[in-house]
Short mmCIF file of N, CA and C in Angstrom, two decimals:
data_model
loop_
_atom_site.label_atom_id
_atom_site.label_comp_id
_atom_site.label_asym_id
_atom_site.label_seq_id
_atom_site.Cartn_x
_atom_site.Cartn_y
_atom_site.Cartn_z
N PRO A 1 1.33 -0.93 0.44
CA PRO A 1 -0.07 -0.32 0.24
C PRO A 1 0.73 1.32 0.38
N ARG A 2 0.40 2.35 -0.54
CA ARG A 2 1.10 3.78 -0.79
C ARG A 2 0.94 3.92 0.30
N ALA A 3 0.92 3.89 1.93
CA ALA A 3 0.80 4.61 3.22
C ALA A 3 1.98 3.85 3.58
N ILE A 4 3.15 2.47 3.65
CA ILE A 4 3.54 1.44 3.48
C ILE A 4 5.00 2.19 2.66
N ARG A 5 4.64 1.86 1.60
CA ARG A 5 5.53 2.51 -0.23
C ARG A 5 6.23 3.64 0.44
N GLN A 6 5.39 4.49 0.35
CA GLN A 6 6.09 6.22 0.30
C GLN A 6 7.46 6.17 1.10
N PRO A 7 7.37 5.89 2.86
CA PRO A 7 8.02 6.29 3.54
C PRO A 7 9.23 6.19 2.59
N TYR A 8 9.80 5.23 2.07
CA TYR A 8 10.91 4.56 1.92
C TYR A 8 11.15 4.53 -0.20
N VAL A 9 10.20 5.38 -0.80
CA VAL A 9 10.61 6.06 -2.25
C VAL A 9 11.24 7.03 -1.69
N ASN A 10 10.37 7.89 -0.57
CA ASN A 10 10.72 8.97 -0.25
C ASN A 10 12.07 9.22 0.36
N SER A 11 12.70 8.32 0.96
CA SER A 11 13.67 8.19 1.42
C SER A 11 15.11 8.01 0.34
N ARG A 12 14.64 7.06 -0.21
CA ARG A 12 15.58 7.17 -2.02
C ARG A 12 15.67 8.00 -2.61
N ASN A 13 14.21 8.98 -2.72
CA ASN A 13 14.70 10.14 -3.48
C ASN A 13 15.13 11.14 -2.68
N ARG A 14 15.39 11.34 -1.34
CA ARG A 14 16.25 12.40 -1.10
C ARG A 14 17.85 12.17 -1.02
N TYR A 15 17.81 9.94 -0.45
CA TYR A 15 18.92 10.30 -0.56
C TYR A 15 20.06 10.46 -1.98
N TRP A 16 19.24 10.46 -3.24
CA TRP A 16 19.80 10.36 -4.46
C TRP A 16 19.61 11.92 -5.02
N ALA A 17 18.85 12.37 -4.42
CA ALA A 17 19.28 14.62 -4.68
C ALA A 17 20.20 14.54 -3.97
N GLN A 18 20.84 14.39 -3.21
CA GLN A 18 22.69 14.56 -2.84
C GLN A 18 23.00 13.08 -2.21
N PRO A 19 23.64 12.58 -2.93
CA PRO A 19 23.99 10.90 -2.52
C PRO A 19 25.45 11.09 -1.91
N VAL A 20 25.53 10.60 -1.31
CA VAL A 20 27.06 10.34 -0.08
C VAL A 20 28.04 10.79 -1.83
N SER A 21 29.05 11.36 -1.18
CA SER A 21 29.93 11.16 -2.17
C SER A 21 30.60 9.83 -2.38
N ARG A 22 31.53 9.19 -3.32
CA ARG A 22 32.85 7.98 -3.37
C ARG A 22 33.61 8.28 -2.62
N GLU A 23 34.11 9.38 -2.05
CA GLU A 23 34.74 8.80 -1.00
C GLU A 23 34.24 8.61 0.38
N GLN A 24 33.16 9.40 0.82
CA GLN A 24 32.45 8.85 2.01
C GLN A 24 32.38 7.48 2.33
N ARG A 25 31.90 6.99 1.42
CA ARG A 25 31.35 5.64 1.18
C ARG A 25 32.88 4.82 0.98
N ALA A 26 33.13 5.18 0.82
CA ALA A 26 34.86 4.56 0.21
C ALA A 26 35.55 4.08 2.44
N ARG A 27 35.27 5.40 2.81
CA ARG A 27 35.75 6.14 3.66
C ARG A 27 35.57 4.88 4.63
N PHE A 28 33.41 4.67 4.87
CA PHE A 28 32.67 4.01 4.99
C PHE A 28 33.43 2.45 5.51
N ALA A 29 33.00 2.10 4.28
CA ALA A 29 33.06 1.06 3.93
C ALA A 29 34.65 0.67 4.62
N GLU A 30 36.20 1.25 4.52
CA GLU A 30 37.43 0.99 5.01
C GLU A 30 37.55 0.69 6.50
N ILE A 31 36.67 1.56 7.48
CA ILE A 31 35.92 1.73 8.89
C ILE A 31 35.65 0.86 8.91
N ARG A 32 34.23 0.13 9.14
CA ARG A 32 33.92 -1.02 9.59
C ARG A 32 34.05 -2.08 8.74
N ASN A 33 35.26 -2.27 7.54
CA ASN A 33 36.22 -3.49 7.51
C ASN A 33 36.89 -3.38 8.43
N SER A 34 37.28 -2.87 8.99
CA SER A 34 38.74 -3.16 9.88
C SER A 34 37.81 -3.22 11.63
N LEU A 35 36.69 -2.76 11.81
CA LEU A 35 35.99 -3.35 12.13
C LEU A 35 35.77 -4.55 12.71
N VAL A 36 35.18 -5.01 11.41
CA VAL A 36 35.06 -6.88 11.77
C VAL A 36 35.56 -7.18 11.68
N LYS A 37 37.07 -6.98 11.14
CA LYS A 37 38.42 -7.92 11.26
C LYS A 37 39.47 -7.82 12.48
N ARG A 38 39.04 -6.79 13.05
CA ARG A 38 39.43 -6.48 14.98
C ARG A 38 38.49 -8.18 15.84
N ILE A 39 37.59 -7.21 15.10
CA ILE A 39 36.95 -8.09 15.77
C ILE A 39 36.73 -9.91 16.25
N ALA A 40 37.06 -9.73 14.80
CA ALA A 40 37.30 -11.54 14.74
C ALA A 40 38.75 -11.80 14.63
N ASP A 41 39.78 -11.40 14.68
CA ASP A 41 40.94 -10.71 15.03
C ASP A 41 41.26 -11.88 16.86
N ALA A 42 39.92 -10.63 17.50
CA ALA A 42 40.37 -10.61 18.73
C ALA A 42 39.68 -11.64 18.94
N GLY A 43 39.04 -12.72 18.63
CA GLY A 43 38.21 -14.59 18.76
C GLY A 43 36.58 -14.06 19.12
N GLY A 44 35.93 -12.62 18.62
CA GLY A 44 34.64 -12.21 18.32
C GLY A 44 33.82 -12.94 17.01
N ALA A 45 34.31 -13.79 15.96
CA ALA A 45 33.76 -14.16 14.68
C ALA A 45 32.63 -14.79 14.87
N GLY A 46 32.10 -14.80 16.12
CA GLY A 46 31.37 -16.18 16.45
C GLY A 46 29.95 -14.91 16.96
N ARG A 47 30.53 -13.74 16.92
CA ARG A 47 29.96 -12.79 17.41
C ARG A 47 29.60 -11.60 16.35
N ILE A 48 29.89 -12.08 15.22
CA ILE A 48 29.79 -10.93 14.90
C ILE A 48 27.86 -11.86 13.80
N MET A 49 27.65 -10.77 13.47
CA MET A 49 25.85 -11.07 12.74
C MET A 49 25.30 -10.10 11.63
N ALA A 50 24.80 -10.56 10.83
CA ALA A 50 24.94 -10.12 9.64
C ALA A 50 22.64 -9.91 9.43
N GLY A 51 22.37 -8.69 9.18
CA GLY A 51 21.05 -8.77 9.47
C GLY A 51 19.86 -8.00 8.48
N SER A 52 19.06 -8.22 8.67
CA SER A 52 18.58 -7.50 7.18
C SER A 52 18.72 -5.97 8.01
N ASP A 53 19.05 -5.52 8.52
CA ASP A 53 19.16 -4.15 9.20
C ASP A 53 20.44 -3.68 8.63
N SER A 54 21.39 -4.05 7.39
CA SER A 54 22.38 -3.66 6.80
C SER A 54 22.62 -2.54 6.90
N PRO A 55 23.98 -2.20 7.26
CA PRO A 55 24.63 -0.96 7.07
C PRO A 55 25.03 -0.28 6.25
N ASP A 56 24.61 -1.37 4.97
CA ASP A 56 25.06 -0.10 3.81
C ASP A 56 23.51 0.81 2.91
N LEU A 57 24.18 1.50 2.08
CA LEU A 57 23.42 2.57 2.14
C LEU A 57 22.64 2.17 1.06
N LEU A 58 21.32 2.32 1.64
CA LEU A 58 19.66 2.21 1.31
C LEU A 58 19.74 0.35 0.63
N MET A 59 19.91 0.11 1.20
CA MET A 59 19.84 -1.21 0.14
C MET A 59 18.76 -2.59 0.63
N ALA A 60 18.60 -2.96 0.36
CA ALA A 60 16.87 -3.72 0.03
C ALA A 60 16.52 -4.73 0.86
N TYR A 61 15.89 -5.48 1.27
CA TYR A 61 15.88 -6.39 2.21
C TYR A 61 16.39 -7.54 1.80
N GLY A 62 17.04 -8.70 1.99
CA GLY A 62 17.38 -9.66 1.35
C GLY A 62 18.20 -9.45 0.34
N TRP A 63 18.63 -8.73 -0.63
CA TRP A 63 19.86 -8.16 -1.23
C TRP A 63 20.90 -7.43 -0.60
N ALA A 64 20.17 -7.15 0.94
CA ALA A 64 21.16 -6.31 1.56
C ALA A 64 22.07 -6.98 2.45
N MET A 65 21.30 -8.71 2.50
CA MET A 65 22.15 -9.81 3.32
C MET A 65 23.25 -10.33 2.55
N HIS A 66 23.08 -10.19 1.63
CA HIS A 66 24.08 -10.56 0.42
C HIS A 66 25.13 -9.81 0.13
N ARG A 67 25.13 -8.40 0.33
CA ARG A 67 25.78 -7.69 -0.15
C ARG A 67 26.22 -7.40 1.60
N GLU A 68 26.06 -7.47 2.73
CA GLU A 68 26.81 -7.35 4.09
C GLU A 68 27.12 -8.75 3.86
N ILE A 69 27.32 -9.98 3.31
CA ILE A 69 27.62 -10.95 3.61
C ILE A 69 29.11 -11.80 2.90
N ALA A 70 29.01 -10.57 1.68
CA ALA A 70 30.05 -10.62 0.55
C ALA A 70 30.96 -9.18 1.56
N HIS A 71 30.65 -8.58 1.72
CA HIS A 71 31.44 -7.43 3.29
C HIS A 71 32.36 -7.85 3.88
N LEU A 72 31.25 -8.74 4.94
CA LEU A 72 32.34 -9.63 5.40
C LEU A 72 33.91 -10.23 5.30
N VAL A 73 33.30 -10.67 4.22
CA VAL A 73 34.39 -11.29 3.21
C VAL A 73 35.75 -10.27 2.70
N ARG A 74 34.82 -9.56 2.75
CA ARG A 74 35.99 -8.56 1.71
C ARG A 74 36.85 -7.68 3.22
N ALA A 75 35.85 -7.86 4.64
CA ALA A 75 36.84 -7.53 5.90
C ALA A 75 37.82 -8.85 6.21
N GLY A 76 37.95 -10.18 5.35
CA GLY A 76 38.62 -10.99 6.34
C GLY A 76 38.24 -11.78 7.16
N LEU A 77 36.82 -12.58 7.01
CA LEU A 77 36.24 -13.20 7.92
C LEU A 77 36.15 -14.47 5.93
N THR A 78 36.45 -15.78 7.10
CA THR A 78 36.34 -16.99 5.37
C THR A 78 34.90 -16.96 5.63
N PRO A 79 34.13 -17.50 3.60
CA PRO A 79 33.01 -17.90 3.59
C PRO A 79 31.72 -18.77 5.01
N TRP A 80 32.97 -19.36 5.68
CA TRP A 80 32.00 -20.30 6.47
C TRP A 80 31.45 -18.93 7.52
N GLN A 81 32.32 -18.27 8.48
CA GLN A 81 31.96 -17.81 9.11
C GLN A 81 31.14 -16.28 8.82
N ALA A 82 31.31 -15.76 6.93
CA ALA A 82 30.32 -15.21 6.82
C ALA A 82 28.73 -15.54 6.89
N LEU A 83 29.04 -16.87 6.20
CA LEU A 83 27.56 -17.27 7.11
C LEU A 83 27.16 -17.94 8.18
N ALA A 84 27.32 -17.96 8.72
CA ALA A 84 27.28 -18.54 10.02
C ALA A 84 26.96 -16.74 10.44
N ALA A 85 27.32 -15.71 9.70
CA ALA A 85 27.14 -13.91 11.15
C ALA A 85 25.49 -14.09 10.03
N GLY A 86 24.70 -15.10 8.99
CA GLY A 86 23.36 -14.45 8.64
C GLY A 86 22.31 -15.60 9.20
N THR A 87 23.37 -16.33 9.81
CA THR A 87 22.33 -17.26 10.32
C THR A 87 22.48 -18.23 11.60
N ARG A 88 24.07 -19.02 11.91
CA ARG A 88 24.46 -19.54 13.54
C ARG A 88 24.26 -18.47 14.07
N ASN A 89 24.89 -17.66 14.29
CA ASN A 89 24.85 -16.00 15.08
C ASN A 89 23.35 -15.63 16.24
N PRO A 90 23.19 -15.17 15.19
CA PRO A 90 21.96 -14.66 15.51
C PRO A 90 20.86 -15.56 15.73
N ALA A 91 20.78 -16.48 15.75
CA ALA A 91 19.92 -17.49 16.29
C ALA A 91 20.82 -17.93 18.15
N GLU A 92 21.74 -17.87 17.88
CA GLU A 92 22.32 -18.32 19.38
C GLU A 92 22.59 -17.21 20.09
N PHE A 93 22.63 -15.80 19.26
CA PHE A 93 22.72 -14.16 20.59
C PHE A 93 20.99 -14.59 21.19
N LEU A 94 19.52 -14.85 19.85
CA LEU A 94 18.63 -14.92 20.08
C LEU A 94 18.22 -16.30 21.11
N GLY A 95 18.83 -16.85 21.34
CA GLY A 95 18.57 -18.57 22.24
C GLY A 95 17.76 -19.58 21.53
N ALA A 96 17.96 -19.22 19.81
CA ALA A 96 17.14 -20.09 19.13
C ALA A 96 18.00 -21.11 18.79
N LEU A 97 18.53 -21.08 19.29
CA LEU A 97 19.61 -21.75 18.00
C LEU A 97 18.81 -23.55 18.34
N ASN A 98 18.21 -24.41 18.93
CA ASN A 98 17.57 -24.84 19.20
C ASN A 98 16.75 -25.21 17.94
N GLU A 99 16.01 -23.77 17.03
CA GLU A 99 15.08 -24.39 16.51
C GLU A 99 15.44 -24.03 14.94
N TRP A 100 16.64 -22.90 14.78
CA TRP A 100 16.99 -22.37 13.82
C TRP A 100 18.25 -21.92 13.68
N GLY A 101 18.65 -21.78 12.69
CA GLY A 101 20.12 -20.78 12.49
C GLY A 101 21.31 -22.42 12.05
N THR A 102 20.85 -23.50 11.58
CA THR A 102 21.93 -24.70 10.81
C THR A 102 20.57 -25.40 10.92
N ILE A 103 20.86 -26.38 9.80
CA ILE A 103 20.16 -27.65 9.24
C ILE A 103 20.93 -28.46 10.42
N ALA A 104 19.57 -29.18 11.32
CA ALA A 104 19.56 -30.23 11.92
C ALA A 104 17.90 -31.23 11.98
N PRO A 105 18.25 -31.59 12.64
CA PRO A 105 16.50 -32.76 12.13
C PRO A 105 15.92 -31.68 13.45
N GLY A 106 14.83 -31.99 13.56
CA GLY A 106 13.81 -30.61 14.14
C GLY A 106 13.75 -29.79 14.10
N ARG A 107 14.74 -28.53 13.85
CA ARG A 107 14.50 -27.39 13.27
C ARG A 107 14.15 -27.29 12.37
N ARG A 108 13.97 -25.44 12.15
CA ARG A 108 12.61 -25.05 10.95
C ARG A 108 14.01 -25.42 9.97
N ALA A 109 13.28 -25.87 8.72
CA ALA A 109 13.90 -26.10 6.92
C ALA A 109 13.25 -24.90 6.55
N ASP A 110 13.59 -23.72 6.54
CA ASP A 110 14.43 -22.30 6.05
C ASP A 110 15.72 -22.10 5.48
N LEU A 111 15.37 -22.89 4.41
CA LEU A 111 17.02 -22.99 3.40
C LEU A 111 16.44 -21.98 2.84
N VAL A 112 17.70 -21.86 1.43
CA VAL A 112 18.30 -21.22 0.07
C VAL A 112 18.89 -21.88 -0.53
N LEU A 113 18.76 -22.78 -1.62
CA LEU A 113 19.07 -23.61 -2.38
C LEU A 113 19.78 -22.62 -3.13
N LEU A 114 21.34 -23.01 -3.58
CA LEU A 114 22.01 -22.47 -4.21
C LEU A 114 22.34 -22.79 -5.49
N SER A 115 22.96 -22.86 -6.39
CA SER A 115 23.74 -23.54 -7.89
C SER A 115 24.96 -23.10 -8.09
N GLY A 116 25.46 -22.82 -6.45
CA GLY A 116 27.22 -23.11 -6.18
C GLY A 116 27.21 -22.76 -5.37
N ASN A 117 28.65 -23.03 -4.85
CA ASN A 117 28.92 -23.05 -3.66
C ASN A 117 29.28 -21.88 -2.80
N PRO A 118 28.94 -21.33 -1.69
CA PRO A 118 28.66 -20.60 -1.08
C PRO A 118 30.95 -20.26 -0.17
N LEU A 119 30.95 -21.65 0.25
CA LEU A 119 32.36 -22.03 0.36
C LEU A 119 33.65 -21.31 -0.43
N GLU A 120 33.09 -21.89 -1.92
CA GLU A 120 34.50 -21.14 -2.66
C GLU A 120 34.30 -19.68 -3.23
N ASP A 121 32.70 -19.34 -3.66
CA ASP A 121 33.18 -18.20 -4.36
C ASP A 121 31.32 -17.59 -3.35
N ILE A 122 31.66 -16.46 -2.75
CA ILE A 122 30.91 -15.96 -1.40
C ILE A 122 29.90 -15.76 -2.44
N ALA A 123 29.87 -14.81 -3.85
CA ALA A 123 29.47 -14.25 -4.38
C ALA A 123 27.52 -15.57 -5.44
N ASN A 124 28.19 -16.42 -4.92
CA ASN A 124 26.98 -17.88 -5.28
C ASN A 124 26.08 -18.03 -4.11
N VAL A 125 25.68 -16.82 -2.84
CA VAL A 125 24.35 -16.40 -2.00
C VAL A 125 24.14 -15.97 -3.51
N GLY A 126 24.02 -15.69 -4.39
CA GLY A 126 23.03 -15.14 -4.73
C GLY A 126 22.73 -15.99 -5.50
N ARG A 127 23.19 -17.34 -5.66
CA ARG A 127 22.61 -18.14 -7.08
C ARG A 127 21.65 -18.73 -6.97
N ILE A 128 20.10 -18.30 -6.44
CA ILE A 128 19.54 -18.83 -6.09
C ILE A 128 18.32 -19.61 -6.84
N GLU A 129 18.26 -21.14 -5.79
CA GLU A 129 17.49 -21.72 -6.96
C GLU A 129 15.82 -21.62 -6.56
N ALA A 130 16.46 -22.42 -5.12
CA ALA A 130 14.52 -21.90 -4.40
C ALA A 130 14.88 -21.40 -2.78
N VAL A 131 13.97 -20.94 -2.62
CA VAL A 131 13.66 -21.42 -1.08
C VAL A 131 12.45 -21.76 -0.75
N SER A 132 12.98 -22.21 0.89
CA SER A 132 12.23 -22.97 1.89
C SER A 132 12.04 -22.70 2.79
N VAL A 133 10.56 -22.00 3.39
CA VAL A 133 10.16 -20.93 4.20
C VAL A 133 9.14 -21.57 4.65
N GLY A 134 9.11 -21.90 6.10
CA GLY A 134 7.51 -22.09 6.67
C GLY A 134 6.67 -22.91 5.79
N GLY A 135 7.47 -24.08 5.76
CA GLY A 135 6.94 -25.65 4.60
C GLY A 135 6.80 -25.59 4.00
N ARG A 136 7.02 -24.08 3.07
CA ARG A 136 6.52 -24.09 1.43
C ARG A 136 7.86 -23.70 0.75
N LEU A 137 7.80 -24.47 -0.62
CA LEU A 137 9.02 -24.20 -1.59
C LEU A 137 8.78 -23.20 -2.85
N PHE A 138 9.55 -22.38 -2.49
CA PHE A 138 9.62 -21.24 -3.87
C PHE A 138 10.25 -21.19 -4.86
N GLU A 139 9.90 -21.94 -5.91
CA GLU A 139 11.09 -22.10 -7.35
C GLU A 139 11.16 -20.12 -7.70
N ARG A 140 12.49 -20.70 -8.65
CA ARG A 140 13.47 -19.66 -9.80
C ARG A 140 12.10 -18.86 -9.58
N PRO A 141 11.18 -19.65 -10.60
CA PRO A 141 10.35 -18.38 -11.47
C PRO A 141 10.08 -18.39 -10.51
N GLU A 142 8.75 -18.56 -9.28
CA GLU A 142 8.00 -18.31 -8.37
C GLU A 142 8.75 -16.99 -7.63
N LEU A 143 9.91 -16.60 -7.41
CA LEU A 143 10.44 -16.16 -6.30
C LEU A 143 10.83 -14.85 -7.43
N ASP A 144 10.61 -15.13 -9.05
CA ASP A 144 11.22 -14.02 -9.93
C ASP A 144 9.83 -13.06 -9.89
N ALA A 145 8.56 -13.89 -10.24
CA ALA A 145 6.69 -12.91 -10.38
C ALA A 145 7.12 -12.19 -8.77
N MET A 146 7.81 -12.56 -7.61
CA MET A 146 7.56 -12.03 -6.79
C MET A 146 8.07 -10.60 -7.06
N ILE A 147 9.69 -10.97 -7.14
CA ILE A 147 10.37 -9.95 -7.67
C ILE A 147 10.04 -8.47 -8.92
N ARG A 148 9.46 -9.20 -9.38
CA ARG A 148 8.58 -8.24 -10.05
C ARG A 148 7.87 -7.30 -9.84
N ARG A 149 6.78 -8.57 -8.94
CA ARG A 149 5.52 -7.52 -8.05
C ARG A 149 5.98 -6.71 -7.50
N GLY A 150 7.15 -6.53 -6.59
CA GLY A 150 7.51 -5.99 -5.93
C GLY A 150 8.60 -4.54 -6.64
N ARG A 151 9.39 -4.64 -7.41
CA ARG A 151 9.42 -3.73 -8.17
C ARG A 151 8.20 -2.63 -9.01
N LEU A 152 6.56 -3.42 -8.78
CA LEU A 152 6.36 -2.90 -9.52
C LEU A 152 5.21 -2.40 -8.44
N ALA A 153 5.06 -2.50 -7.53
CA ALA A 153 5.08 -2.23 -5.83
C ALA A 153 5.96 -0.65 -5.32
N ILE A 154 6.83 -0.73 -5.45
CA ILE A 154 8.23 0.24 -5.46
C ILE A 154 7.68 1.49 -6.36
N ASP A 155 7.47 0.84 -7.82
CA ASP A 155 7.29 1.71 -8.94
C ASP A 155 6.06 2.66 -8.66
N GLY A 156 4.75 2.35 -7.61
CA GLY A 156 3.70 2.53 -7.97
C GLY A 156 2.96 1.96 -8.79
N ALA A 157 3.13 1.30 -9.47
CA ALA A 157 2.25 0.68 -10.49
C ALA A 157 1.35 -0.42 -9.67
N ALA A 158 1.33 -0.70 -8.38
CA ALA A 158 0.43 -1.95 -7.99
C ALA A 158 0.14 -0.72 -6.64
N GLU A 159 -1.57 -1.27 -5.76
CA GLU A 159 -1.46 -0.33 -4.85
C GLU A 159 -1.95 -1.58 -3.95
#
């Protein structure tokens, strides 16, 4: 609905009216990467969490997680540690590791099925073939249709 969509659109428009300079973005990334690396090197990799509130500027939910995980690898985490930052670590922090966050019998089967191994190349987190959530499987064509509907909603073509 317009009332939900409009604040996001307004924010996007305000940002692009005076975008943060390339130099400022680079400095932000440098500071972020330094902090992440220092935390990991001090033994805190298991405490780093990635989430939909990504610090990347105006990143959309979902895509922001992929970008944030890639940034964690660029900052010095291994792909395994970066994936844990978006799965296991938040579940442990929230006291829900026995329910979700890892793949094991009796846990929620919310999964993203990929066509490439993210341990070999973290960019493979974006090669989504299907998503299983809440007991329902969404395959690539249905995911693409959802993305199209989302784009239409953001552009104001759907109410």
